[in-house]
XYZ file of C-alpha atoms in Angstrom:
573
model
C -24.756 -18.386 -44.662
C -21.113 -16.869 -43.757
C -23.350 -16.418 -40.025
C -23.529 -20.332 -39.972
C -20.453 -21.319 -41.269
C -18.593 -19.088 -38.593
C -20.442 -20.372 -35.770
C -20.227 -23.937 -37.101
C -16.151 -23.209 -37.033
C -16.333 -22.048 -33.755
C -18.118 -24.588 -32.232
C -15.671 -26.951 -33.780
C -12.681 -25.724 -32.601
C -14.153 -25.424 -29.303
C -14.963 -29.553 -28.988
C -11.278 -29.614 -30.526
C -10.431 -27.618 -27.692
C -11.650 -29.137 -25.047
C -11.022 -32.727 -26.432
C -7.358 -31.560 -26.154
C -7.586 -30.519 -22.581
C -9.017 -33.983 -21.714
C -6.587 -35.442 -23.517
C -3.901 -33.518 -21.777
C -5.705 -34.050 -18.329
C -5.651 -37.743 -18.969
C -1.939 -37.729 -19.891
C -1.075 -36.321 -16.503
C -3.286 -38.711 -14.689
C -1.525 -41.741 -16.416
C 1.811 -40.112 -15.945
C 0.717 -39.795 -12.516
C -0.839 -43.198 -12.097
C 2.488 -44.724 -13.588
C 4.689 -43.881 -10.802
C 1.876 -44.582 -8.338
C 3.346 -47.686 -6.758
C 1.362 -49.561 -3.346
C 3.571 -49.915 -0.447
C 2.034 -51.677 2.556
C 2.240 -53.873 5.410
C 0.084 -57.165 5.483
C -0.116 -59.660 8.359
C 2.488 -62.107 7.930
C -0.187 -65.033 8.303
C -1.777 -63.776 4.863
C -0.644 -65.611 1.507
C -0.138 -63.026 -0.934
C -0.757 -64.616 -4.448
C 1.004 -62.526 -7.035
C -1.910 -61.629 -8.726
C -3.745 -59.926 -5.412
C -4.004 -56.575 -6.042
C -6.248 -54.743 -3.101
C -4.149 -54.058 0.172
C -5.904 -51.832 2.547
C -3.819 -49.669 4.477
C -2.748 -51.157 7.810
C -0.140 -50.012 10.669
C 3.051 -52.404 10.543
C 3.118 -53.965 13.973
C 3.843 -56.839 15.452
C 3.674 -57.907 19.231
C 6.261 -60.714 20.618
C 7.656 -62.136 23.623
C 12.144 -62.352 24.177
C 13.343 -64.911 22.566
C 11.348 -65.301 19.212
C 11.307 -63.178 15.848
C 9.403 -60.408 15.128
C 7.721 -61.167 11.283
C 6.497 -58.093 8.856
C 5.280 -58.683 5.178
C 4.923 -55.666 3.426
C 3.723 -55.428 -0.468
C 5.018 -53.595 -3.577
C 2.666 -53.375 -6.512
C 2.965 -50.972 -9.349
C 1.019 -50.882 -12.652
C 4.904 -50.570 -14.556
C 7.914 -52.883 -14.287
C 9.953 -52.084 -11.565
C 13.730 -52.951 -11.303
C 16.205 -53.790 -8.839
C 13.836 -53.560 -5.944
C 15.504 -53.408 -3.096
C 14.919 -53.435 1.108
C 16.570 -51.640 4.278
C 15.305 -51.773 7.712
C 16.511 -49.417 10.375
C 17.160 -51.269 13.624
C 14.096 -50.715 15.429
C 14.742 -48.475 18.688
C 13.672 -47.610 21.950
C 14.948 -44.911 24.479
C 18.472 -45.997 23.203
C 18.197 -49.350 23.087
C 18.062 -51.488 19.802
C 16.783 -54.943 18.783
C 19.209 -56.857 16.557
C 19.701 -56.024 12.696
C 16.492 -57.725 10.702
C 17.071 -60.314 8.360
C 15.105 -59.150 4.937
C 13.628 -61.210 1.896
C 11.288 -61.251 -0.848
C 9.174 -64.018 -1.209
C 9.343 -66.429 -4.259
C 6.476 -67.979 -6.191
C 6.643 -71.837 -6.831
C 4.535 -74.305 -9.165
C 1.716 -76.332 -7.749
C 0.447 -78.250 -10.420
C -1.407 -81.223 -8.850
C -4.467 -80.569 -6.998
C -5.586 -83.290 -4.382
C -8.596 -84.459 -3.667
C -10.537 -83.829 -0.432
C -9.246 -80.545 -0.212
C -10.442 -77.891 3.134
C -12.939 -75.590 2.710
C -10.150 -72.539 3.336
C -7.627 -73.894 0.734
C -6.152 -70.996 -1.148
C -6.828 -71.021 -5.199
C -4.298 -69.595 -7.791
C -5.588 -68.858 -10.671
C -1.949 -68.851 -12.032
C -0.762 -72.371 -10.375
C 1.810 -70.387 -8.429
C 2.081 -69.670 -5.147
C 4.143 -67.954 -2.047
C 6.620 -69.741 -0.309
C 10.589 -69.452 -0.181
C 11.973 -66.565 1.503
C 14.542 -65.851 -0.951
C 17.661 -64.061 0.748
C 18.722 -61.439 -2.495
C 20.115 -58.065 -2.731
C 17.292 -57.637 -5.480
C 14.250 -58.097 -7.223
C 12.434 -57.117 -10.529
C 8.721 -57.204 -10.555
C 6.648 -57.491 -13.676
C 4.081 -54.529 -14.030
C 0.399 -55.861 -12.118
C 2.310 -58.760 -10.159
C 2.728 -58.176 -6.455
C 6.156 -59.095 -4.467
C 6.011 -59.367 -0.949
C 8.463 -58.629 1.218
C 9.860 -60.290 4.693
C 11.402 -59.103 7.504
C 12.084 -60.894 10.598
C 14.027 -59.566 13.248
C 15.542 -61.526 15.926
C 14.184 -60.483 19.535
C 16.982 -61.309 22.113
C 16.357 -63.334 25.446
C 17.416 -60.578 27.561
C 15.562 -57.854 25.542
C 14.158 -55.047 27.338
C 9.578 -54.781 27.311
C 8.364 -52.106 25.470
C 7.668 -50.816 22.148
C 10.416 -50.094 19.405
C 9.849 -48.140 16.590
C 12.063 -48.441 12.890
C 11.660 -47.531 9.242
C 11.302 -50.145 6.138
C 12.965 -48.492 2.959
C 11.672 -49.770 -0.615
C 14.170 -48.551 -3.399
C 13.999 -48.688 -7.227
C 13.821 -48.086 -10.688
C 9.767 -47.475 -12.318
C 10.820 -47.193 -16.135
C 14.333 -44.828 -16.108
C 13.451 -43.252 -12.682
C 14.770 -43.995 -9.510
C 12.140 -44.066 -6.245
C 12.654 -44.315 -2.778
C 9.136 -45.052 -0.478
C 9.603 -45.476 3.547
C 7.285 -46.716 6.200
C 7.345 -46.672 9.902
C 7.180 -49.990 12.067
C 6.301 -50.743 15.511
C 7.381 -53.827 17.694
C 6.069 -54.342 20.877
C 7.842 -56.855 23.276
C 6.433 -58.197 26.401
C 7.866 -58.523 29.941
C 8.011 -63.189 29.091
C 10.576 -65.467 28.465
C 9.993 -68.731 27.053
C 11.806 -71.417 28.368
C 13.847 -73.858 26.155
C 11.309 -75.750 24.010
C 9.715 -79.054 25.639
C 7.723 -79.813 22.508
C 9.610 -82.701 21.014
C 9.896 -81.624 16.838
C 11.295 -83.956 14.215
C 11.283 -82.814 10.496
C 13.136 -85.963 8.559
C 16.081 -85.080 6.328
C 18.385 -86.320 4.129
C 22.177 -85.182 4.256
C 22.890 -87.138 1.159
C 25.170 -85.679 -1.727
C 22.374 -86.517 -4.112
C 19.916 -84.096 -1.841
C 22.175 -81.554 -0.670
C 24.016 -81.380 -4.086
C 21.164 -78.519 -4.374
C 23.084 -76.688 -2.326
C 26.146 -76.592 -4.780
C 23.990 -75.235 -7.748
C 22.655 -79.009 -8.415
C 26.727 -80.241 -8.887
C 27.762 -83.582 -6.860
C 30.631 -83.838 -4.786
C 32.122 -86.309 -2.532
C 30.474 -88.169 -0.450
C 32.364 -86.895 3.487
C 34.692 -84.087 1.443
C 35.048 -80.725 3.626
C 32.044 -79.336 1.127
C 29.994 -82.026 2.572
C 30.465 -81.940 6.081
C 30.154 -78.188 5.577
C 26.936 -78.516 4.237
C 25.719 -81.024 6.792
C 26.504 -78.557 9.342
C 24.773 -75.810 7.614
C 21.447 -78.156 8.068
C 21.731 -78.293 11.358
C 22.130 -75.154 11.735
C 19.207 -73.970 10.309
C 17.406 -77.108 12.051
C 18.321 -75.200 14.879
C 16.655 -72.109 14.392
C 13.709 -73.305 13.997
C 13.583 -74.931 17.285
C 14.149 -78.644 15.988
C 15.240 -80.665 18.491
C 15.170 -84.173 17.252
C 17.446 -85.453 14.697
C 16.579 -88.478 13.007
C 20.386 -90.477 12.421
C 21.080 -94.069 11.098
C 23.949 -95.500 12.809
C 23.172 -98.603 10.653
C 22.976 -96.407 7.510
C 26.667 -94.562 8.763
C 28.513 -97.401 10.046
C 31.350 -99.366 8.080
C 30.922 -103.072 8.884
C 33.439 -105.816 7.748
C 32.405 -109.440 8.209
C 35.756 -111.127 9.458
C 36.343 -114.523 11.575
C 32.789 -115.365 11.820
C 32.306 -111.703 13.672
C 31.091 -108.158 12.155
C 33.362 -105.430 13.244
C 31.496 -101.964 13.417
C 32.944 -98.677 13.074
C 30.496 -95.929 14.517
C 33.062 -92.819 13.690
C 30.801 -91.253 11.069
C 27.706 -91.464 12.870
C 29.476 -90.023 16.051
C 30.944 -87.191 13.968
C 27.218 -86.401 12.453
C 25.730 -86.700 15.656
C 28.602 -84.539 17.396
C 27.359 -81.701 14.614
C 23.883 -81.901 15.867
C 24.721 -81.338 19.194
C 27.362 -78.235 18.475
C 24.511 -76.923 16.214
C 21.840 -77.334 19.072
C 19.451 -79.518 17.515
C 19.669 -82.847 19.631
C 17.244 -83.245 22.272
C 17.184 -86.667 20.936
C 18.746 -88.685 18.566
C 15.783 -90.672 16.183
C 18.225 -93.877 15.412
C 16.946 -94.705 11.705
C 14.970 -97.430 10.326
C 16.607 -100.424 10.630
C 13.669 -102.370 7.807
C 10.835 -101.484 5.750
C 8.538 -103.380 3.581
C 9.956 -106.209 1.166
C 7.916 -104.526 -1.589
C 4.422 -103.396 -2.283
C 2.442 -101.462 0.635
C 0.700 -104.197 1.831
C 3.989 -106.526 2.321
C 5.446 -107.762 5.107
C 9.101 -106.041 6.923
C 12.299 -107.032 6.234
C 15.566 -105.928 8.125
C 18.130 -104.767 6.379
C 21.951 -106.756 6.703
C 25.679 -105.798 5.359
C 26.404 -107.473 2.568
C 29.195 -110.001 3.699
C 30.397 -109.444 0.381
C 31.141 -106.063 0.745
C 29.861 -104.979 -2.921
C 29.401 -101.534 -3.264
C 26.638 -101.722 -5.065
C 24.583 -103.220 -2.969
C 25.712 -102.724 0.650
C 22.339 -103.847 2.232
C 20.597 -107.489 1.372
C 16.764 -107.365 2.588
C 15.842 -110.654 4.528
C 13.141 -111.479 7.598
C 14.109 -111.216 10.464
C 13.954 -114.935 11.285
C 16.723 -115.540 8.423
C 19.887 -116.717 10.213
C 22.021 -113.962 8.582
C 19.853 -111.268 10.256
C 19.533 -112.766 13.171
C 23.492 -113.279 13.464
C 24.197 -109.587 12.376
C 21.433 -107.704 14.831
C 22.674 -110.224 17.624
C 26.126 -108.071 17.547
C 24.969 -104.736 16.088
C 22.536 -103.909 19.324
C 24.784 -104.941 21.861
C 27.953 -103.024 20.369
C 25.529 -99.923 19.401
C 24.464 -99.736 23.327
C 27.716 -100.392 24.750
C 28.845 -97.434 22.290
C 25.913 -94.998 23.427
C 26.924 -95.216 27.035
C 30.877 -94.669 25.906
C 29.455 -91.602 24.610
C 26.968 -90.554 27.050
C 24.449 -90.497 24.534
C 22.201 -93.818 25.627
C 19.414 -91.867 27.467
C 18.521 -89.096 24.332
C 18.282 -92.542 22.193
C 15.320 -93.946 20.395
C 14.965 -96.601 17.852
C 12.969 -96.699 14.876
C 12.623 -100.162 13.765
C 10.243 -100.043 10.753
C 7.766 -96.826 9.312
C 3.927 -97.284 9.540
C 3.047 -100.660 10.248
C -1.122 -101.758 8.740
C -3.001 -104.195 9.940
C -1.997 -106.627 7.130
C 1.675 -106.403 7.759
C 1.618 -106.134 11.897
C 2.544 -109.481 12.595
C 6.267 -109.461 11.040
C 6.524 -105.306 12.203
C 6.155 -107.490 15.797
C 8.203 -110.041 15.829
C 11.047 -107.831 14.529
C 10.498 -105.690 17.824
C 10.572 -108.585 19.972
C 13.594 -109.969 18.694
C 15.151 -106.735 18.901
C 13.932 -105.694 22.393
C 15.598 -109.063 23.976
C 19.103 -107.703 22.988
C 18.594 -104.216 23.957
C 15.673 -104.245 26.430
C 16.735 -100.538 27.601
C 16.013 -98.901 24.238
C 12.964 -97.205 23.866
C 11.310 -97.964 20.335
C 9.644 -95.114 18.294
C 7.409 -95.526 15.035
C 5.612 -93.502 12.674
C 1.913 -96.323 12.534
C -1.522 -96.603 11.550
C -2.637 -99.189 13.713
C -2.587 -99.296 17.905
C -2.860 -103.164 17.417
C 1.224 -103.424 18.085
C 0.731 -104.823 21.703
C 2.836 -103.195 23.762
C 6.135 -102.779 21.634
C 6.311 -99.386 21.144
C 7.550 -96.669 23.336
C 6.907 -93.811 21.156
C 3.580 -93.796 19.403
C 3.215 -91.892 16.497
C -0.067 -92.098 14.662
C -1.016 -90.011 11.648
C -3.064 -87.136 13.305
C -6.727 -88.576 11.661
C -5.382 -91.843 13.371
C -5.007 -89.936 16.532
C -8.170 -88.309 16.473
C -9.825 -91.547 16.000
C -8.200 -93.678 18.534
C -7.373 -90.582 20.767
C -8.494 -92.086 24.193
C -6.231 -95.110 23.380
C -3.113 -92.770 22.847
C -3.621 -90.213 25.132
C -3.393 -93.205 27.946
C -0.344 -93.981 26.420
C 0.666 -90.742 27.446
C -0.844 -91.016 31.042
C 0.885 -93.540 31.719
C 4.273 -93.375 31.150
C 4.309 -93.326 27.435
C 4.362 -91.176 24.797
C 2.087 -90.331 21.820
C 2.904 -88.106 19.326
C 1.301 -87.491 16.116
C 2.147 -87.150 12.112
C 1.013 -85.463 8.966
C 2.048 -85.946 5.639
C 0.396 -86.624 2.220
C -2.441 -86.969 5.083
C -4.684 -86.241 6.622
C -6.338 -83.991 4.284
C -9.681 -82.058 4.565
C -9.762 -80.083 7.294
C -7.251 -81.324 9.597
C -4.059 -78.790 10.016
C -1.266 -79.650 7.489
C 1.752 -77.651 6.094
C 0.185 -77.566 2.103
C 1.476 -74.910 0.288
C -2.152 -74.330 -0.399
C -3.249 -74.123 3.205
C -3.416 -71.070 4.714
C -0.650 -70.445 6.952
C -2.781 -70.246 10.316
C -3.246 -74.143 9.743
C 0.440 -74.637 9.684
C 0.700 -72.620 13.100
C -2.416 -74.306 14.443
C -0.173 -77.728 14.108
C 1.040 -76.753 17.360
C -2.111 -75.783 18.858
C -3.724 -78.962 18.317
C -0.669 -80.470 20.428
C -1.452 -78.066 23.281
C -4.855 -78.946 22.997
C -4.700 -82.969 23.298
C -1.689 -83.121 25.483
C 0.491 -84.691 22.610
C 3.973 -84.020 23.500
C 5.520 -84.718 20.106
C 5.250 -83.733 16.548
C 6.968 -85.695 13.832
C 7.121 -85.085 9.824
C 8.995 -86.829 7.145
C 9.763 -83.971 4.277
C 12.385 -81.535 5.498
C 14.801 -81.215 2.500
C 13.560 -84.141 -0.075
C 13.445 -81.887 -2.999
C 12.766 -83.089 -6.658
C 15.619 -84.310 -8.779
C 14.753 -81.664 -10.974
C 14.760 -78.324 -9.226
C 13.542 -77.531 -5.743
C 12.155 -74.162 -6.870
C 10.018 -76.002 -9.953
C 7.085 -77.598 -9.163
C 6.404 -78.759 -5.932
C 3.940 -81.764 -6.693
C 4.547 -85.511 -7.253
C 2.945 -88.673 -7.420
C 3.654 -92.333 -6.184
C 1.991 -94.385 -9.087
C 1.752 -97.543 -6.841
C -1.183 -96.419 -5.337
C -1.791 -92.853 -7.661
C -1.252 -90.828 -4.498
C -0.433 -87.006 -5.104
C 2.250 -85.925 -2.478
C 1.010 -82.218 -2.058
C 2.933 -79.263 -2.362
C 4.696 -78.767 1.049
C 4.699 -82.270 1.963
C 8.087 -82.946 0.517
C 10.127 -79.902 1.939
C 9.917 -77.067 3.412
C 13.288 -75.566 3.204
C 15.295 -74.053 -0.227
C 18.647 -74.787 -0.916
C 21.149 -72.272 -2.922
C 24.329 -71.334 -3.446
C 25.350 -73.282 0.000
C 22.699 -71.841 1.718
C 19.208 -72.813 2.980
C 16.323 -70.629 2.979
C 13.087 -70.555 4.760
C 10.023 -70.474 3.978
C 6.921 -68.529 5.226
C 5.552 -72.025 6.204
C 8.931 -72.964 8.190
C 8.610 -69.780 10.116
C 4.916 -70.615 10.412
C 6.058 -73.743 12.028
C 8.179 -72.246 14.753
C 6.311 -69.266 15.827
C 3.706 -72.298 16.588
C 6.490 -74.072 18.730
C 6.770 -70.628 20.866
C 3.083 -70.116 21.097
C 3.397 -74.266 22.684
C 5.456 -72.764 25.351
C 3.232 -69.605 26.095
C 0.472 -72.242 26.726
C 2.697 -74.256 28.955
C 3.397 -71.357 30.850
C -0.143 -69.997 30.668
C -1.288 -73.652 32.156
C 1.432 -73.529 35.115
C 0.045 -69.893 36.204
C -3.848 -69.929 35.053
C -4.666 -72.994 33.799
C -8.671 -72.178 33.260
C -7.547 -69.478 31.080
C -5.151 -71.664 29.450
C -8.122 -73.674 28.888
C -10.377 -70.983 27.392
C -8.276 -69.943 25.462
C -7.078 -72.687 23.654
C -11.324 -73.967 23.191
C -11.952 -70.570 21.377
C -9.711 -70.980 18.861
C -9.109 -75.275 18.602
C -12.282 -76.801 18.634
C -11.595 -80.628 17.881
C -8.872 -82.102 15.544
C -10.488 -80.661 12.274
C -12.152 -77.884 13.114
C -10.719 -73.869 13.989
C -10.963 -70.682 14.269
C -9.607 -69.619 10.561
C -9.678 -65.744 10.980
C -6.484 -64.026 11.538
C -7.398 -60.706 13.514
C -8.861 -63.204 16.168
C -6.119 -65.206 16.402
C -4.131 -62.104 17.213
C -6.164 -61.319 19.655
C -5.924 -64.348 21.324
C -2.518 -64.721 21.371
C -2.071 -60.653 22.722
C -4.277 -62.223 25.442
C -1.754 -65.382 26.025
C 0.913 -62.865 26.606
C -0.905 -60.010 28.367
C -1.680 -62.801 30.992
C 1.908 -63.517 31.387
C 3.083 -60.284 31.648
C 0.908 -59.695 34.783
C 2.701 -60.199 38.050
């Protein structure tokens, strides 16, 4: 019995034993799991969703020509909270020679919650509504425990910069619960022996340099209307319009001008819209100046266009009365605006980089007043070149500048590429549309279809891209959700569609879809250049990876390859 009872006590405190152990040995493996945080580089061209979680391990690398920005993402991920995260790059470095200092950020998460319909077959799902766009330019970040935070680095490559491969470090610092870490990985640039010349691709993102839009940029507080703060912050758009290789600026000299009605004669004064369009120019933007709409529908979508005229009244409140153009008050006014406006181009110098818009996307139902506005208009300035956003080639011969929606362009494409055969130009649009599979600059696209925007211009010979949502953010909060709806006709305008660019604290950020956007405006001029040396390989190139308006080559690892191909034939002499 006491024989039992022993052994029975032994093997007890033996399974007590060795439960402890385990329970010891799993301590230290969550101890050690705790502080196990991922650090790694992903291509730039992926979408991280916050909730991703597997990163395979990949060498940080990127391969450029002079002239444009090198772009790394790297990840941090930890199963704890982690403060105060924080980025340094070492210049990257070659035999003594340095690229510039990189510009870092961490990429914000914004609400998407209105899905479309007719969606692509590559559209990106969150399962938590939010997704990855802003490059947010803070010291800092804190990252929930299980979330991921990307990070982006861009680094400026210099016109003059010497070919070869420079080599730098990307520092992640921290807190993981009271203890500080520090993780580092190498990074690799490679720059080839090409130079881009100045962009040829004519780009035109519409903005607004209204207090009530960039009021965003003053934490969401008005000022006044022309202060220093304003002009200041109107510069600061061009600026960054700029950057991104922008070089048409869509100005109203109708919407800037002071008019007084006096003697039976208007008197213009075109100071402010000389001083915004001097700021475009000093900023580097203009390229062309887009003079603004001059009418637009008298109501409902399917209405006919009206002009807009001063108000002879002069009431502040309403400083524009809408009449047809064959009302004797609009004819009066536009028979002395045109003239003056052209005289004053010429003063200036500025008569051959204009084009008018007259009125946005003429239909078939409202064509025949959209006409007879730009006949009326072309007999007092028969020199100006016309430009309009349409969805109809029925205009006769009117226009100057076509710009169809892009499904409108595929559709009609023989009509418009003539246009641009002969003398004329055809560009094309997106907005709210096209959908499906046609490239777009969605939030929930992946970012190859953004890039591939300027692809498909390559492709077609289409000289000209034009979009109407540069800085129109919400009323509520530009980093809040990105959706809205027009509940005339119950269409959704997508996330993306509205803006592409975050204001804050009198800044503007980016966003991994704006820098999208102009890496596709270099790889335009690698194409152009590709043509003018090899133009069959030009050609093949451009068929592997665009295959008609709606239809591409969606993986990224070919796309670099493709592109490493663009500038390996360059670099040969």
């Amino acid at each position: 019995m006491k024989k039992q009872l022993f052994r029975y006590i032994m093997r007890l405190t033996i399974v007590s034993v060795l439960m402890l152990v385990l329970m010891v040995q799993q301590s230290c493996n969550m101890s050690k799991d705790s502080t196990n945080i991922e650090f790694e580089f992903v291509d730039p061209l992926e979408k991280v969703l916050a909730e991703a979680s597997y990163f395979p391990p990949k060498e940080a690398f990127a391969e450029v020509v002079r002239g444009e920005h090198a772009t790394l993402q790297f990840i941090v991920r930890s199963p704890l909270s982690l403060t105060d995260l924080r980025v340094s790059v070492s210049p990257a470095a070659m035999d003594g020679k340095t690229l510039p200092e990189a510009k870092t950020g961490f990429v914000g998460y914004v609400k998407v919650g209105r899905t479309i319909w007719d969606y692509s077959r590559d559209r990106i799902v969150s399962s938590s509504g939010y997704y990855p766009d802003p490059v947010l330019e803070q010291e800092s970040v804190n990252v929930d425990f299980g979330n991921t935070q990307p990070i982006w680095i861009s680094v400026p490559v210099p016109a003059d910069a010497s070919s070869g491969e420079y080599n730098g470090v990307v520092t992640v610092t921290g807190t993981i619960g009271k203890k500080k870490f520090s993780l580092s990985k190498d990074y690799r640039i490679k720059v080839y022996p090409v130079t881009p010349e100045k962009p040829t691709l004519w780009v035109t993102n519409w903005f607004s340099i209204s207090p009530g839009q960039l009021r965003w940029m003053n934490g969401g507080n008005l000022y006044d209307e022309y202060s220093d703060k304003h002009w200041e912050y109107i510069r600061t758009l061009a600026a960054k319009m700029a950057e991104y290789h922008q070089n048409v600026a869509i100005i109203s000299p109708l919407a800037l001008s002071e008019f007084k009605y006096e003697n039976g004669k208007w008197n213009i004064d075109f100071a402010r819209f000389d001083k915004v369009v001097g700021i475009f120019i000093e900023e580097g933007v203009i390229g062309r100046i887009e003079g603004g709409h001059i009418g637009g529908r008298e109501s409902t979508w399917l209405s006919q266009f009206v002009v807009m005229v001063p108000n002879k009244e002069n009431d502040p409140s309403k400083k524009f009365l809408n009449l047809p153009i064959s009302d004797p008050s609009a004819r009066e006014f536009y028979q002395e605006f045109f003239p003056q406006l052209n005289n004053h181009l010429k003063e200036k110098g500025w008569d051959k980089i204009y084009v008018q818009h007259l009125a946005d996307e003429p239909i078939e139902e409202n064509i025949k007043s959209y006409v007879e506005i730009a006949k009326f208009v072309r007999k007092l300035v028969p020199d100006f070149k016309f430009i309009d956003a349409c969805h109809s080639k029925n205009l006769g011969d009117v226009l100057d500048i076509w710009v169809p929606q892009l499904d409108f362009m595929d559709r009609d494409y023989s009509f418009y590429n003539e246009q641009n055969k002969k003398g004329k130009e055809a560009w094309f649009y997106t907005c709210l549309s096209p959908k499906g599979e046609y490239v777009n600059r969605f939030i929930e696209l992946p970012l190859l279809r953004t890039r591939y925007i300027h692809w498909v211009n390559y492709k077609y010979n289409i000289p000209g891209y034009l979009h109407w949502g540069l800085n129109y953010w919400n009323v509520s909060d530009p980093f809040g959700e990105q959706t809205s709806i027009q509940y005339e006709g119950g269409n959704i305008l997508p996330g993306g569609d509205s803006w592409i660019i975050y204001p804050k604290d009198g800044k503007l950020f980016s966003s991994i879809r704006y820098d999208a956007m102009r890496d596709g405006i270099v790889d335009y001029e690698l194409f152009r250049m590709l043509e003018k040396k090899d133009s069959v390989k030009a050609r093949e190139i451009i068929n592997k990876v665009i295959y008609s308006f709606n239809r591409y080559d969606n993986n990224i690892e070919a796309f670099r390859a493709h592109r490493r191909n663009i500038m390996e034939l360059l670099s040969e002499k």
